[in-house]
Amino acid sequence: MPAPASMDALTDSLIDYAGLFPPAKLDMSPACSAYARHLQSPDAKRLSHFICPASRLDELSQHGAMLMPGTYATSGYREMADVSEPWSIAAILHVEHAAEGFDLIGAFNERHTAEDRGLARVESIEVKAPNAAFIDEAIVAADGDLFPFFEIDPREDPRGMIAAISGQRAAAKIRCGTVEASGMPSSDEVSRFIHACALGDVAFKATAGLHHPIRGEYRLTYDDNPPMGTMHGFVNVFLAAAFVHAKKLSHELTVALLDLTDPGKLSFNDEGAAWQSPDGELRVTTDEITRSRQRFALSYGSCSFDEPVNESRALGWL
Protein backbone atom coordinates (compact mmCIF):
# COMPACT_ATOMS: atom_id res chain seq x y z
CA MET A 1 0.00 0.00 0.00
CA PRO A 2 1.53 3.35 -1.01
CA ALA A 3 2.26 5.98 1.61
CA PRO A 4 -0.25 8.85 1.92
CA ALA A 5 0.70 11.82 -0.23
CA SER A 6 1.12 14.00 2.85
CA MET A 7 3.70 11.60 4.33
CA ASP A 8 5.47 11.33 0.98
CA ALA A 9 5.67 15.13 0.96
CA LEU A 10 6.95 15.20 4.54
CA THR A 11 9.69 12.63 3.90
CA ASP A 12 10.74 13.43 0.31
CA SER A 13 14.57 13.80 0.24
CA LEU A 14 14.38 14.26 4.00
CA ILE A 15 17.36 12.29 5.31
CA ASP A 16 20.97 13.32 4.84
CA TYR A 17 22.98 10.17 5.48
CA ALA A 18 25.54 10.72 8.26
CA GLY A 19 26.84 7.20 8.83
CA LEU A 20 30.35 8.53 9.54
CA PHE A 21 29.11 10.27 12.69
CA PRO A 22 28.06 9.02 16.16
CA PRO A 23 26.40 6.93 17.29
CA ALA A 24 26.96 4.76 14.17
CA LYS A 25 30.46 6.17 13.49
CA LEU A 26 31.13 3.83 10.55
CA ASP A 27 34.41 3.68 8.71
CA MET A 28 34.37 5.30 5.28
CA SER A 29 34.08 2.09 3.24
CA PRO A 30 30.95 0.69 4.97
CA ALA A 31 29.39 4.15 5.07
CA CYS A 32 29.82 4.51 1.29
CA SER A 33 28.44 1.01 0.74
CA ALA A 34 25.41 1.78 2.90
CA TYR A 35 24.70 5.02 1.03
CA ALA A 36 24.99 3.26 -2.34
CA ARG A 37 22.64 0.54 -1.11
CA HIS A 38 20.09 3.07 0.14
CA LEU A 39 20.18 4.85 -3.22
CA GLN A 40 19.05 1.58 -4.80
CA SER A 41 16.35 0.82 -2.22
CA PRO A 42 12.59 1.34 -2.65
CA ASP A 43 12.88 4.23 -0.17
CA ALA A 44 15.62 6.06 -2.09
CA LYS A 45 13.34 9.07 -2.62
CA ARG A 46 13.59 9.77 1.11
CA LEU A 47 17.39 10.00 0.92
CA SER A 48 19.34 13.17 0.22
CA HIS A 49 23.02 14.04 0.77
CA PHE A 50 25.97 12.02 2.01
CA ILE A 51 27.49 14.03 4.86
CA CYS A 52 31.28 14.06 5.04
CA PRO A 53 33.85 16.24 6.82
CA ALA A 54 35.77 18.29 4.27
CA SER A 55 38.96 16.89 5.79
CA ARG A 56 37.89 13.37 4.72
CA LEU A 57 36.90 14.08 1.13
CA ASP A 58 40.04 12.40 -0.23
CA GLU A 59 39.08 9.33 1.78
CA LEU A 60 35.57 9.50 0.33
CA SER A 61 37.08 9.52 -3.16
CA GLN A 62 39.22 6.51 -2.34
CA HIS A 63 36.42 4.35 -0.95
CA GLY A 64 33.40 5.72 -2.80
CA ALA A 65 34.54 6.14 -6.42
CA MET A 66 33.68 2.60 -7.50
CA LEU A 67 30.19 2.97 -6.03
CA MET A 68 29.44 6.37 -7.55
CA PRO A 69 27.69 6.55 -10.93
CA GLY A 70 29.99 6.83 -13.92
CA THR A 71 31.90 4.56 -16.27
CA TYR A 72 34.49 3.57 -13.67
CA ALA A 73 31.81 2.55 -11.20
CA THR A 74 29.43 0.77 -13.52
CA SER A 75 32.15 -1.24 -15.22
CA GLY A 76 32.56 -3.24 -12.03
CA TYR A 77 29.19 -2.62 -10.38
CA ARG A 78 26.50 -3.18 -12.97
CA GLU A 79 23.74 -2.61 -10.42
CA MET A 80 24.79 1.06 -10.41
CA ALA A 81 24.23 1.47 -14.14
CA ASP A 82 20.72 2.84 -13.64
CA VAL A 83 21.90 5.56 -11.26
CA SER A 84 22.46 8.64 -13.38
CA GLU A 85 22.67 11.45 -10.85
CA PRO A 86 26.01 12.24 -9.18
CA TRP A 87 26.23 11.64 -5.47
CA SER A 88 25.16 14.75 -3.56
CA ILE A 89 27.66 15.56 -0.82
CA ALA A 90 27.31 17.92 2.14
CA ALA A 91 30.71 18.84 3.55
CA ILE A 92 31.29 19.72 7.21
CA LEU A 93 33.72 22.59 7.70
CA HIS A 94 35.55 23.56 10.88
CA VAL A 95 35.89 27.28 11.53
CA GLU A 96 39.62 27.01 12.23
CA HIS A 97 40.29 25.23 8.92
CA ALA A 98 37.64 26.80 6.68
CA ALA A 99 40.07 27.98 3.98
CA GLU A 100 41.69 24.55 3.73
CA GLY A 101 38.22 22.98 3.64
CA PHE A 102 37.16 25.12 0.67
CA ASP A 103 40.33 24.02 -1.17
CA LEU A 104 39.57 20.35 -0.50
CA ILE A 105 35.99 20.81 -1.71
CA GLY A 106 37.17 22.45 -4.92
CA ALA A 107 39.61 19.62 -5.61
CA PHE A 108 36.96 16.99 -4.88
CA ASN A 109 34.41 18.59 -7.21
CA GLU A 110 36.94 18.92 -10.01
CA ARG A 111 38.03 15.29 -9.58
CA HIS A 112 34.49 13.90 -9.62
CA THR A 113 33.22 15.69 -12.69
CA ALA A 114 34.93 12.90 -14.66
CA GLU A 115 32.86 9.77 -15.21
CA ASP A 116 35.88 7.51 -14.95
CA ARG A 117 36.47 8.77 -11.40
CA GLY A 118 32.86 8.42 -10.24
CA LEU A 119 30.36 11.25 -10.41
CA ALA A 120 29.80 13.26 -7.22
CA ARG A 121 29.57 16.88 -6.14
CA VAL A 122 29.75 18.78 -2.87
CA GLU A 123 26.64 20.94 -3.07
CA SER A 124 26.47 22.38 0.42
CA ILE A 125 28.62 23.12 3.44
CA GLU A 126 27.75 23.00 7.12
CA VAL A 127 29.68 24.94 9.74
CA LYS A 128 29.16 26.16 13.30
CA ALA A 129 28.79 29.91 13.20
CA PRO A 130 30.75 31.60 16.02
CA ASN A 131 29.36 35.05 15.19
CA ALA A 132 27.46 37.06 12.57
CA ALA A 133 30.67 38.38 10.97
CA PHE A 134 31.78 34.82 10.21
CA ILE A 135 28.48 34.20 8.40
CA ASP A 136 29.17 37.10 6.02
CA GLU A 137 32.74 35.91 5.38
CA ALA A 138 31.71 32.30 4.73
CA ILE A 139 28.96 33.32 2.30
CA VAL A 140 31.52 35.31 0.29
CA ALA A 141 33.94 32.35 0.34
CA ALA A 142 31.21 29.96 -0.84
CA ASP A 143 30.93 32.22 -3.91
CA GLY A 144 27.49 31.00 -4.90
CA ASP A 145 28.76 27.53 -5.82
CA LEU A 146 28.07 26.00 -2.41
CA PHE A 147 24.94 26.41 -0.31
CA PRO A 148 25.97 27.14 3.31
CA PHE A 149 24.18 26.00 6.45
CA PHE A 150 25.21 27.77 9.66
CA GLU A 151 24.77 25.82 12.88
CA ILE A 152 23.28 27.93 15.66
CA ASP A 153 23.27 26.91 19.31
CA PRO A 154 19.57 26.49 20.23
CA ARG A 155 20.33 27.06 23.91
CA GLU A 156 21.02 30.71 23.14
CA ASP A 157 18.64 33.27 21.64
CA PRO A 158 18.96 32.49 17.90
CA ARG A 159 17.39 35.67 16.57
CA GLY A 160 20.58 37.67 16.03
CA MET A 161 22.31 34.90 14.09
CA ILE A 162 19.21 34.16 12.05
CA ALA A 163 18.89 37.86 11.23
CA ALA A 164 22.45 37.69 9.85
CA ILE A 165 21.39 34.86 7.52
CA SER A 166 18.10 36.47 6.48
CA GLY A 167 18.13 37.71 2.90
CA GLN A 168 21.27 35.73 2.08
CA ARG A 169 21.66 32.63 -0.05
CA ALA A 170 22.16 30.51 3.06
CA ALA A 171 20.26 28.62 5.74
CA ALA A 172 20.40 27.81 9.45
CA LYS A 173 21.06 24.51 11.17
CA ILE A 174 19.92 23.19 14.54
CA ARG A 175 21.41 20.30 16.50
CA CYS A 176 18.50 18.36 18.04
CA GLY A 177 20.46 15.84 20.08
CA THR A 178 23.71 14.29 21.23
CA VAL A 179 24.79 10.93 22.62
CA GLU A 180 24.23 12.37 26.11
CA ALA A 181 20.77 13.11 27.51
CA SER A 182 21.99 16.41 28.95
CA GLY A 183 22.79 17.67 25.45
CA MET A 184 19.23 17.53 24.12
CA PRO A 185 17.67 20.93 23.42
CA SER A 186 14.27 21.41 24.98
CA SER A 187 11.08 21.59 22.93
CA ASP A 188 10.84 25.23 23.93
CA GLU A 189 14.30 25.90 22.44
CA VAL A 190 13.52 23.99 19.23
CA SER A 191 10.22 25.87 18.86
CA ARG A 192 11.96 29.20 19.44
CA PHE A 193 14.45 28.34 16.68
CA ILE A 194 11.73 27.30 14.20
CA HIS A 195 9.68 30.44 14.83
CA ALA A 196 12.75 32.68 14.54
CA CYS A 197 13.56 31.09 11.18
CA ALA A 198 9.99 31.61 10.01
CA LEU A 199 10.04 35.24 11.11
CA GLY A 200 13.32 35.86 9.28
CA ASP A 201 12.27 33.85 6.20
CA VAL A 202 15.31 31.62 6.72
CA ALA A 203 15.31 27.96 5.74
CA PHE A 204 16.90 25.42 8.07
CA LYS A 205 18.05 21.86 8.42
CA ALA A 206 18.37 19.76 11.56
CA THR A 207 20.89 17.19 12.68
CA ALA A 208 21.51 14.65 15.43
CA GLY A 209 19.03 12.90 17.66
CA LEU A 210 16.27 12.44 15.07
CA HIS A 211 16.47 8.71 14.37
CA HIS A 212 12.87 8.10 15.39
CA PRO A 213 9.61 9.42 13.95
CA ILE A 214 8.02 10.25 17.31
CA ARG A 215 9.45 11.73 20.49
CA GLY A 216 10.17 9.15 23.16
CA GLU A 217 12.67 7.44 25.41
CA TYR A 218 15.33 5.71 23.32
CA ARG A 219 18.89 4.42 23.52
CA LEU A 220 21.39 7.17 22.80
CA THR A 221 24.16 4.93 21.44
CA TYR A 222 24.47 1.51 19.84
CA ASP A 223 26.53 0.12 22.73
CA ASP A 224 25.52 -3.09 24.51
CA ASN A 225 24.38 -1.17 27.59
CA PRO A 226 23.49 2.20 26.12
CA PRO A 227 22.43 5.27 28.07
CA MET A 228 18.77 6.18 27.59
CA GLY A 229 17.24 9.58 27.02
CA THR A 230 14.28 11.44 25.58
CA MET A 231 14.82 12.16 21.89
CA HIS A 232 12.92 14.44 19.55
CA GLY A 233 10.94 12.81 16.73
CA PHE A 234 11.65 13.87 13.17
CA VAL A 235 7.93 13.78 12.34
CA ASN A 236 7.25 16.06 15.32
CA VAL A 237 9.90 18.53 14.15
CA PHE A 238 9.10 18.64 10.44
CA LEU A 239 5.33 18.56 10.88
CA ALA A 240 5.61 21.38 13.42
CA ALA A 241 7.71 23.31 10.89
CA ALA A 242 5.03 22.83 8.23
CA PHE A 243 2.36 24.19 10.59
CA VAL A 244 4.58 27.16 11.53
CA HIS A 245 5.45 27.89 7.90
CA ALA A 246 1.73 27.91 7.10
CA LYS A 247 1.19 30.34 10.01
CA LYS A 248 -1.08 27.89 11.81
CA LEU A 249 0.77 27.33 15.09
CA SER A 250 1.71 29.50 18.06
CA HIS A 251 4.92 28.98 20.02
CA GLU A 252 2.98 27.24 22.80
CA LEU A 253 1.26 24.81 20.46
CA THR A 254 4.52 24.18 18.63
CA VAL A 255 6.04 23.10 21.96
CA ALA A 256 3.05 20.82 22.51
CA LEU A 257 3.49 19.19 19.10
CA LEU A 258 7.23 18.76 19.67
CA ASP A 259 6.44 17.14 23.04
CA LEU A 260 3.91 14.71 21.52
CA THR A 261 4.70 11.05 22.27
CA ASP A 262 1.44 9.45 21.09
CA PRO A 263 1.49 8.75 17.32
CA GLY A 264 -2.25 8.07 17.53
CA LYS A 265 -2.78 11.82 17.81
CA LEU A 266 -1.49 12.22 14.24
CA SER A 267 -3.06 11.09 10.98
CA PHE A 268 -1.96 11.37 7.36
CA ASN A 269 -3.88 11.03 4.10
CA ASP A 270 -3.51 12.27 0.55
CA GLU A 271 -5.08 15.63 1.40
CA GLY A 272 -2.90 16.48 4.38
CA ALA A 273 -2.03 15.76 8.00
CA ALA A 274 -4.10 16.25 11.15
CA TRP A 275 -3.11 16.64 14.80
CA GLN A 276 -5.46 16.21 17.73
CA SER A 277 -4.02 19.16 19.63
CA PRO A 278 -4.96 20.51 23.08
CA ASP A 279 -6.98 23.15 21.17
CA GLY A 280 -8.78 20.61 18.99
CA GLU A 281 -7.99 19.17 15.57
CA LEU A 282 -5.51 21.16 13.51
CA ARG A 283 -4.80 20.43 9.84
CA VAL A 284 -2.06 21.22 7.38
CA THR A 285 -2.52 20.40 3.69
CA THR A 286 -0.20 18.32 1.55
CA ASP A 287 0.57 21.42 -0.53
CA GLU A 288 1.52 23.31 2.63
CA ILE A 289 3.78 20.45 3.72
CA THR A 290 5.40 20.42 0.27
CA ARG A 291 6.05 24.18 0.38
CA SER A 292 7.55 23.89 3.86
CA ARG A 293 9.89 21.09 2.80
CA GLN A 294 10.98 22.91 -0.35
CA ARG A 295 11.44 26.38 1.12
CA PHE A 296 11.74 26.10 4.90
CA ALA A 297 12.43 22.79 6.70
CA LEU A 298 14.85 21.21 4.23
CA SER A 299 16.34 18.01 5.68
CA TYR A 300 18.01 16.42 8.67
CA GLY A 301 21.19 14.45 9.20
CA SER A 302 20.95 10.91 10.55
CA CYS A 303 23.63 8.26 10.99
CA SER A 304 20.93 5.67 10.25
CA PHE A 305 18.63 5.53 7.25
CA ASP A 306 16.98 2.18 8.04
CA GLU A 307 15.91 3.13 11.55
CA PRO A 308 13.73 6.16 10.73
CA VAL A 309 12.29 4.51 7.61
CA ASN A 310 11.51 1.16 9.25
CA GLU A 311 9.95 2.74 12.34
CA SER A 312 7.76 4.97 10.16
CA ARG A 313 6.68 1.89 8.22
CA ALA A 314 5.87 0.07 11.46
CA LEU A 315 3.53 2.96 12.36
CA GLY A 316 1.73 2.50 9.05
CA TRP A 317 2.91 5.83 7.67
CA LEU A 318 5.09 4.49 4.83
mmCIF file with all atom_site columns, N, CA and C in Angstrom, residues 143-178:
data_model
loop_
_atom_site.group_PDB
_atom_site.id
_atom_site.type_symbol
_atom_site.label_atom_id
_atom_site.label_alt_id
_atom_site.label_comp_id
_atom_site.label_asym_id
_atom_site.label_entity_id
_atom_site.label_seq_id
_atom_site.pdbx_PDB_ins_code
_atom_site.Cartn_x
_atom_site.Cartn_y
_atom_site.Cartn_z
_atom_site.occupancy
_atom_site.B_iso_or_equiv
_atom_site.pdbx_formal_charge
_atom_site.auth_seq_id
_atom_site.auth_comp_id
_atom_site.auth_asym_id
_atom_site.auth_atom_id
_atom_site.pdbx_PDB_model_num
ATOM 1   N N  . ASP A 1 143 ? 30.921 31.676 -2.548 1.00 0.00 ? 143 ASP A N  1
ATOM 2   C CA . ASP A 1 143 ? 30.931 32.218 -3.913 1.00 0.00 ? 143 ASP A CA 1
ATOM 3   C C  . ASP A 1 143 ? 29.767 31.728 -4.770 1.00 0.00 ? 143 ASP A C  1
ATOM 4   N N  . GLY A 1 144 ? 28.657 31.400 -4.131 1.00 0.00 ? 144 GLY A N  1
ATOM 5   C CA . GLY A 1 144 ? 27.488 30.998 -4.898 1.00 0.00 ? 144 GLY A CA 1
ATOM 6   C C  . GLY A 1 144 ? 27.513 29.583 -5.416 1.00 0.00 ? 144 GLY A C  1
ATOM 7   N N  . ASP A 1 145 ? 28.657 28.904 -5.332 1.00 0.00 ? 145 ASP A N  1
ATOM 8   C CA . ASP A 1 145 ? 28.756 27.526 -5.816 1.00 0.00 ? 145 ASP A CA 1
ATOM 9   C C  . ASP A 1 145 ? 28.305 26.517 -4.769 1.00 0.00 ? 145 ASP A C  1
ATOM 10  N N  . LEU A 1 146 ? 28.414 26.892 -3.517 1.00 0.00 ? 146 LEU A N  1
ATOM 11  C CA . LEU A 1 146 ? 28.068 26.000 -2.413 1.00 0.00 ? 146 LEU A CA 1
ATOM 12  C C  . LEU A 1 146 ? 26.992 26.660 -1.561 1.00 0.00 ? 146 LEU A C  1
ATOM 13  N N  . PHE A 1 147 ? 26.007 25.861 -1.154 1.00 0.00 ? 147 PHE A N  1
ATOM 14  C CA . PHE A 1 147 ? 24.943 26.407 -0.311 1.00 0.00 ? 147 PHE A CA 1
ATOM 15  C C  . PHE A 1 147 ? 25.340 26.201 1.150  1.00 0.00 ? 147 PHE A C  1
ATOM 16  N N  . PRO A 1 148 ? 25.505 27.294 1.930  1.00 0.00 ? 148 PRO A N  1
ATOM 17  C CA . PRO A 1 148 ? 25.972 27.140 3.306  1.00 0.00 ? 148 PRO A CA 1
ATOM 18  C C  . PRO A 1 148 ? 24.838 27.025 4.327  1.00 0.00 ? 148 PRO A C  1
ATOM 19  N N  . PHE A 1 149 ? 25.040 26.123 5.281  1.00 0.00 ? 149 PHE A N  1
ATOM 20  C CA . PHE A 1 149 ? 24.185 26.003 6.455  1.00 0.00 ? 149 PHE A CA 1
ATOM 21  C C  . PHE A 1 149 ? 25.020 26.395 7.674  1.00 0.00 ? 149 PHE A C  1
ATOM 22  N N  . PHE A 1 150 ? 24.492 27.295 8.491  1.00 0.00 ? 150 PHE A N  1
ATOM 23  C CA . PHE A 1 150 ? 25.208 27.765 9.661  1.00 0.00 ? 150 PHE A CA 1
ATOM 24  C C  . PHE A 1 150 ? 24.542 27.231 10.929 1.00 0.00 ? 150 PHE A C  1
ATOM 25  N N  . GLU A 1 151 ? 25.306 26.413 11.653 1.00 0.00 ? 151 GLU A N  1
ATOM 26  C CA . GLU A 1 151 ? 24.765 25.820 12.877 1.00 0.00 ? 151 GLU A CA 1
ATOM 27  C C  . GLU A 1 151 ? 24.698 26.866 13.981 1.00 0.00 ? 151 GLU A C  1
ATOM 28  N N  . ILE A 1 152 ? 23.538 26.960 14.600 1.00 0.00 ? 152 ILE A N  1
ATOM 29  C CA . ILE A 1 152 ? 23.277 27.933 15.657 1.00 0.00 ? 152 ILE A CA 1
ATOM 30  C C  . ILE A 1 152 ? 22.929 27.176 16.932 1.00 0.00 ? 152 ILE A C  1
ATOM 31  N N  . ASP A 1 153 ? 23.525 27.568 18.029 1.00 0.00 ? 153 ASP A N  1
ATOM 32  C CA . ASP A 1 153 ? 23.272 26.909 19.314 1.00 0.00 ? 153 ASP A CA 1
ATOM 33  C C  . ASP A 1 153 ? 21.849 27.221 19.767 1.00 0.00 ? 153 ASP A C  1
ATOM 34  N N  . PRO A 1 154 ? 20.963 26.209 19.857 1.00 0.00 ? 154 PRO A N  1
ATOM 35  C CA . PRO A 1 154 ? 19.566 26.487 20.226 1.00 0.00 ? 154 PRO A CA 1
ATOM 36  C C  . PRO A 1 154 ? 19.392 26.882 21.685 1.00 0.00 ? 154 PRO A C  1
ATOM 37  N N  . ARG A 1 155 ? 20.442 26.689 22.499 1.00 0.00 ? 155 ARG A N  1
ATOM 38  C CA . ARG A 1 155 ? 20.326 27.056 23.913 1.00 0.00 ? 155 ARG A CA 1
ATOM 39  C C  . ARG A 1 155 ? 20.437 28.561 24.112 1.00 0.00 ? 155 ARG A C  1
ATOM 40  N N  . GLU A 1 156 ? 20.918 29.264 23.095 1.00 0.00 ? 156 GLU A N  1
ATOM 41  C CA . GLU A 1 156 ? 21.018 30.714 23.140 1.00 0.00 ? 156 GLU A CA 1
ATOM 42  C C  . GLU A 1 156 ? 19.956 31.328 22.231 1.00 0.00 ? 156 GLU A C  1
ATOM 43  N N  . ASP A 1 157 ? 19.628 32.581 22.471 1.00 0.00 ? 157 ASP A N  1
ATOM 44  C CA . ASP A 1 157 ? 18.643 33.265 21.637 1.00 0.00 ? 157 ASP A CA 1
ATOM 45  C C  . ASP A 1 157 ? 19.155 33.281 20.195 1.00 0.00 ? 157 ASP A C  1
ATOM 46  N N  . PRO A 1 158 ? 18.439 32.622 19.269 1.00 0.00 ? 158 PRO A N  1
ATOM 47  C CA . PRO A 1 158 ? 18.959 32.493 17.899 1.00 0.00 ? 158 PRO A CA 1
ATOM 48  C C  . PRO A 1 158 ? 18.667 33.681 17.001 1.00 0.00 ? 158 PRO A C  1
ATOM 49  N N  . ARG A 1 159 ? 17.928 34.655 17.478 1.00 0.00 ? 159 ARG A N  1
ATOM 50  C CA . ARG A 1 159 ? 17.394 35.667 16.568 1.00 0.00 ? 159 ARG A CA 1
ATOM 51  C C  . ARG A 1 159 ? 18.472 36.516 15.903 1.00 0.00 ? 159 ARG A C  1
ATOM 52  N N  . GLY A 1 160 ? 19.532 36.860 16.625 1.00 0.00 ? 160 GLY A N  1
ATOM 53  C CA . GLY A 1 160 ? 20.580 37.675 16.028 1.00 0.00 ? 160 GLY A CA 1
ATOM 54  C C  . GLY A 1 160 ? 21.296 36.959 14.897 1.00 0.00 ? 160 GLY A C  1
ATOM 55  N N  . MET A 1 161 ? 21.624 35.674 15.118 1.00 0.00 ? 161 MET A N  1
ATOM 56  C CA . MET A 1 161 ? 22.313 34.904 14.091 1.00 0.00 ? 161 MET A CA 1
ATOM 57  C C  . MET A 1 161 ? 21.411 34.658 12.891 1.00 0.00 ? 161 MET A C  1
ATOM 58  N N  . ILE A 1 162 ? 20.148 34.386 13.156 1.00 0.00 ? 162 ILE A N  1
ATOM 59  C CA . ILE A 1 162 ? 19.213 34.160 12.053 1.00 0.00 ? 162 ILE A CA 1
ATOM 60  C C  . ILE A 1 162 ? 19.002 35.451 11.261 1.00 0.00 ? 162 ILE A C  1
ATOM 61  N N  . ALA A 1 163 ? 19.004 36.579 11.941 1.00 0.00 ? 163 ALA A N  1
ATOM 62  C CA . ALA A 1 163 ? 18.888 37.857 11.235 1.00 0.00 ? 163 ALA A CA 1
ATOM 63  C C  . ALA A 1 163 ? 20.072 38.063 10.300 1.00 0.00 ? 163 ALA A C  1
ATOM 64  N N  . ALA A 1 164 ? 21.266 37.567 10.698 1.00 0.00 ? 164 ALA A N  1
ATOM 65  C CA . ALA A 1 164 ? 22.449 37.693 9.846  1.00 0.00 ? 164 ALA A CA 1
ATOM 66  C C  . ALA A 1 164 ? 22.343 36.834 8.591  1.00 0.00 ? 164 ALA A C  1
ATOM 67  N N  . ILE A 1 165 ? 21.583 35.746 8.670  1.00 0.00 ? 165 ILE A N  1
ATOM 68  C CA . ILE A 1 165 ? 21.393 34.855 7.521  1.00 0.00 ? 165 ILE A CA 1
ATOM 69  C C  . ILE A 1 165 ? 20.267 35.355 6.620  1.00 0.00 ? 165 ILE A C  1
ATOM 70  N N  . SER A 1 166 ? 19.287 36.035 7.221  1.00 0.00 ? 166 SER A N  1
ATOM 71  C CA . SER A 1 166 ? 18.099 36.470 6.481  1.00 0.00 ? 166 SER A CA 1
ATOM 72  C C  . SER A 1 166 ? 18.475 37.312 5.268  1.00 0.00 ? 166 SER A C  1
ATOM 73  N N  . GLY A 1 167 ? 17.864 36.989 4.134  1.00 0.00 ? 167 GLY A N  1
ATOM 74  C CA . GLY A 1 167 ? 18.126 37.710 2.899  1.00 0.00 ? 167 GLY A CA 1
ATOM 75  C C  . GLY A 1 167 ? 19.345 37.228 2.141  1.00 0.00 ? 167 GLY A C  1
ATOM 76  N N  . GLN A 1 168 ? 20.086 36.279 2.721  1.00 0.00 ? 168 GLN A N  1
ATOM 77  C CA . GLN A 1 168 ? 21.274 35.734 2.081  1.00 0.00 ? 168 GLN A CA 1
ATOM 78  C C  . GLN A 1 168 ? 20.945 34.392 1.430  1.00 0.00 ? 168 GLN A C  1
ATOM 79  N N  . ARG A 1 169 ? 21.800 33.972 0.514  1.00 0.00 ? 169 ARG A N  1
ATOM 80  C CA . ARG A 1 169 ? 21.663 32.628 -0.048 1.00 0.00 ? 169 ARG A CA 1
ATOM 81  C C  . ARG A 1 169 ? 22.329 31.653 0.920  1.00 0.00 ? 169 ARG A C  1
ATOM 82  N N  . ALA A 1 170 ? 21.615 31.337 1.991  1.00 0.00 ? 170 ALA A N  1
ATOM 83  C CA . ALA A 1 170 ? 22.158 30.511 3.062  1.00 0.00 ? 170 ALA A CA 1
ATOM 84  C C  . ALA A 1 170 ? 20.995 30.050 3.934  1.00 0.00 ? 170 ALA A C  1
ATOM 85  N N  . ALA A 1 171 ? 21.291 29.156 4.862  1.00 0.00 ? 171 ALA A N  1
ATOM 86  C CA . ALA A 1 171 ? 20.258 28.622 5.740  1.00 0.00 ? 171 ALA A CA 1
ATOM 87  C C  . ALA A 1 171 ? 20.860 28.364 7.117  1.00 0.00 ? 171 ALA A C  1
ATOM 88  N N  . ALA A 1 172 ? 19.994 28.091 8.073  1.00 0.00 ? 172 ALA A N  1
ATOM 89  C CA . ALA A 1 172 ? 20.403 27.807 9.448  1.00 0.00 ? 172 ALA A CA 1
ATOM 90  C C  . ALA A 1 172 ? 20.406 26.303 9.682  1.00 0.00 ? 172 ALA A C  1
ATOM 91  N N  . LYS A 1 173 ? 20.994 25.920 10.796 1.00 0.00 ? 173 LYS A N  1
ATOM 92  C CA . LYS A 1 173 ? 21.058 24.511 11.173 1.00 0.00 ? 173 LYS A CA 1
ATOM 93  C C  . LYS A 1 173 ? 20.894 24.406 12.676 1.00 0.00 ? 173 LYS A C  1
ATOM 94  N N  . ILE A 1 174 ? 20.121 23.420 13.116 1.00 0.00 ? 174 ILE A N  1
ATOM 95  C CA . ILE A 1 174 ? 19.922 23.190 14.540 1.00 0.00 ? 174 ILE A CA 1
ATOM 96  C C  . ILE A 1 174 ? 20.312 21.764 14.885 1.00 0.00 ? 174 ILE A C  1
ATOM 97  N N  . ARG A 1 175 ? 21.035 21.618 15.990 1.00 0.00 ? 175 ARG A N  1
ATOM 98  C CA . ARG A 1 175 ? 21.409 20.296 16.499 1.00 0.00 ? 175 ARG A CA 1
ATOM 99  C C  . ARG A 1 175 ? 20.349 19.884 17.513 1.00 0.00 ? 175 ARG A C  1
ATOM 100 N N  . CYS A 1 176 ? 19.640 18.785 17.216 1.00 0.00 ? 176 CYS A N  1
ATOM 101 C CA . CYS A 1 176 ? 18.504 18.361 18.037 1.00 0.00 ? 176 CYS A CA 1
ATOM 102 C C  . CYS A 1 176 ? 18.856 17.278 19.051 1.00 0.00 ? 176 CYS A C  1
ATOM 103 N N  . GLY A 1 177 ? 20.116 16.875 19.118 1.00 0.00 ? 177 GLY A N  1
ATOM 104 C CA . GLY A 1 177 ? 20.464 15.841 20.083 1.00 0.00 ? 177 GLY A CA 1
ATOM 105 C C  . GLY A 1 177 ? 21.943 15.574 20.123 1.00 0.00 ? 177 GLY A C  1
ATOM 106 N N  . THR A 1 178 ? 22.335 14.764 21.079 1.00 0.00 ? 178 THR A N  1
ATOM 107 C CA . THR A 1 178 ? 23.708 14.292 21.228 1.00 0.00 ? 178 THR A CA 1
ATOM 108 C C  . THR A 1 178 ? 23.633 12.860 21.749 1.00 0.00 ? 178 THR A C  1
#
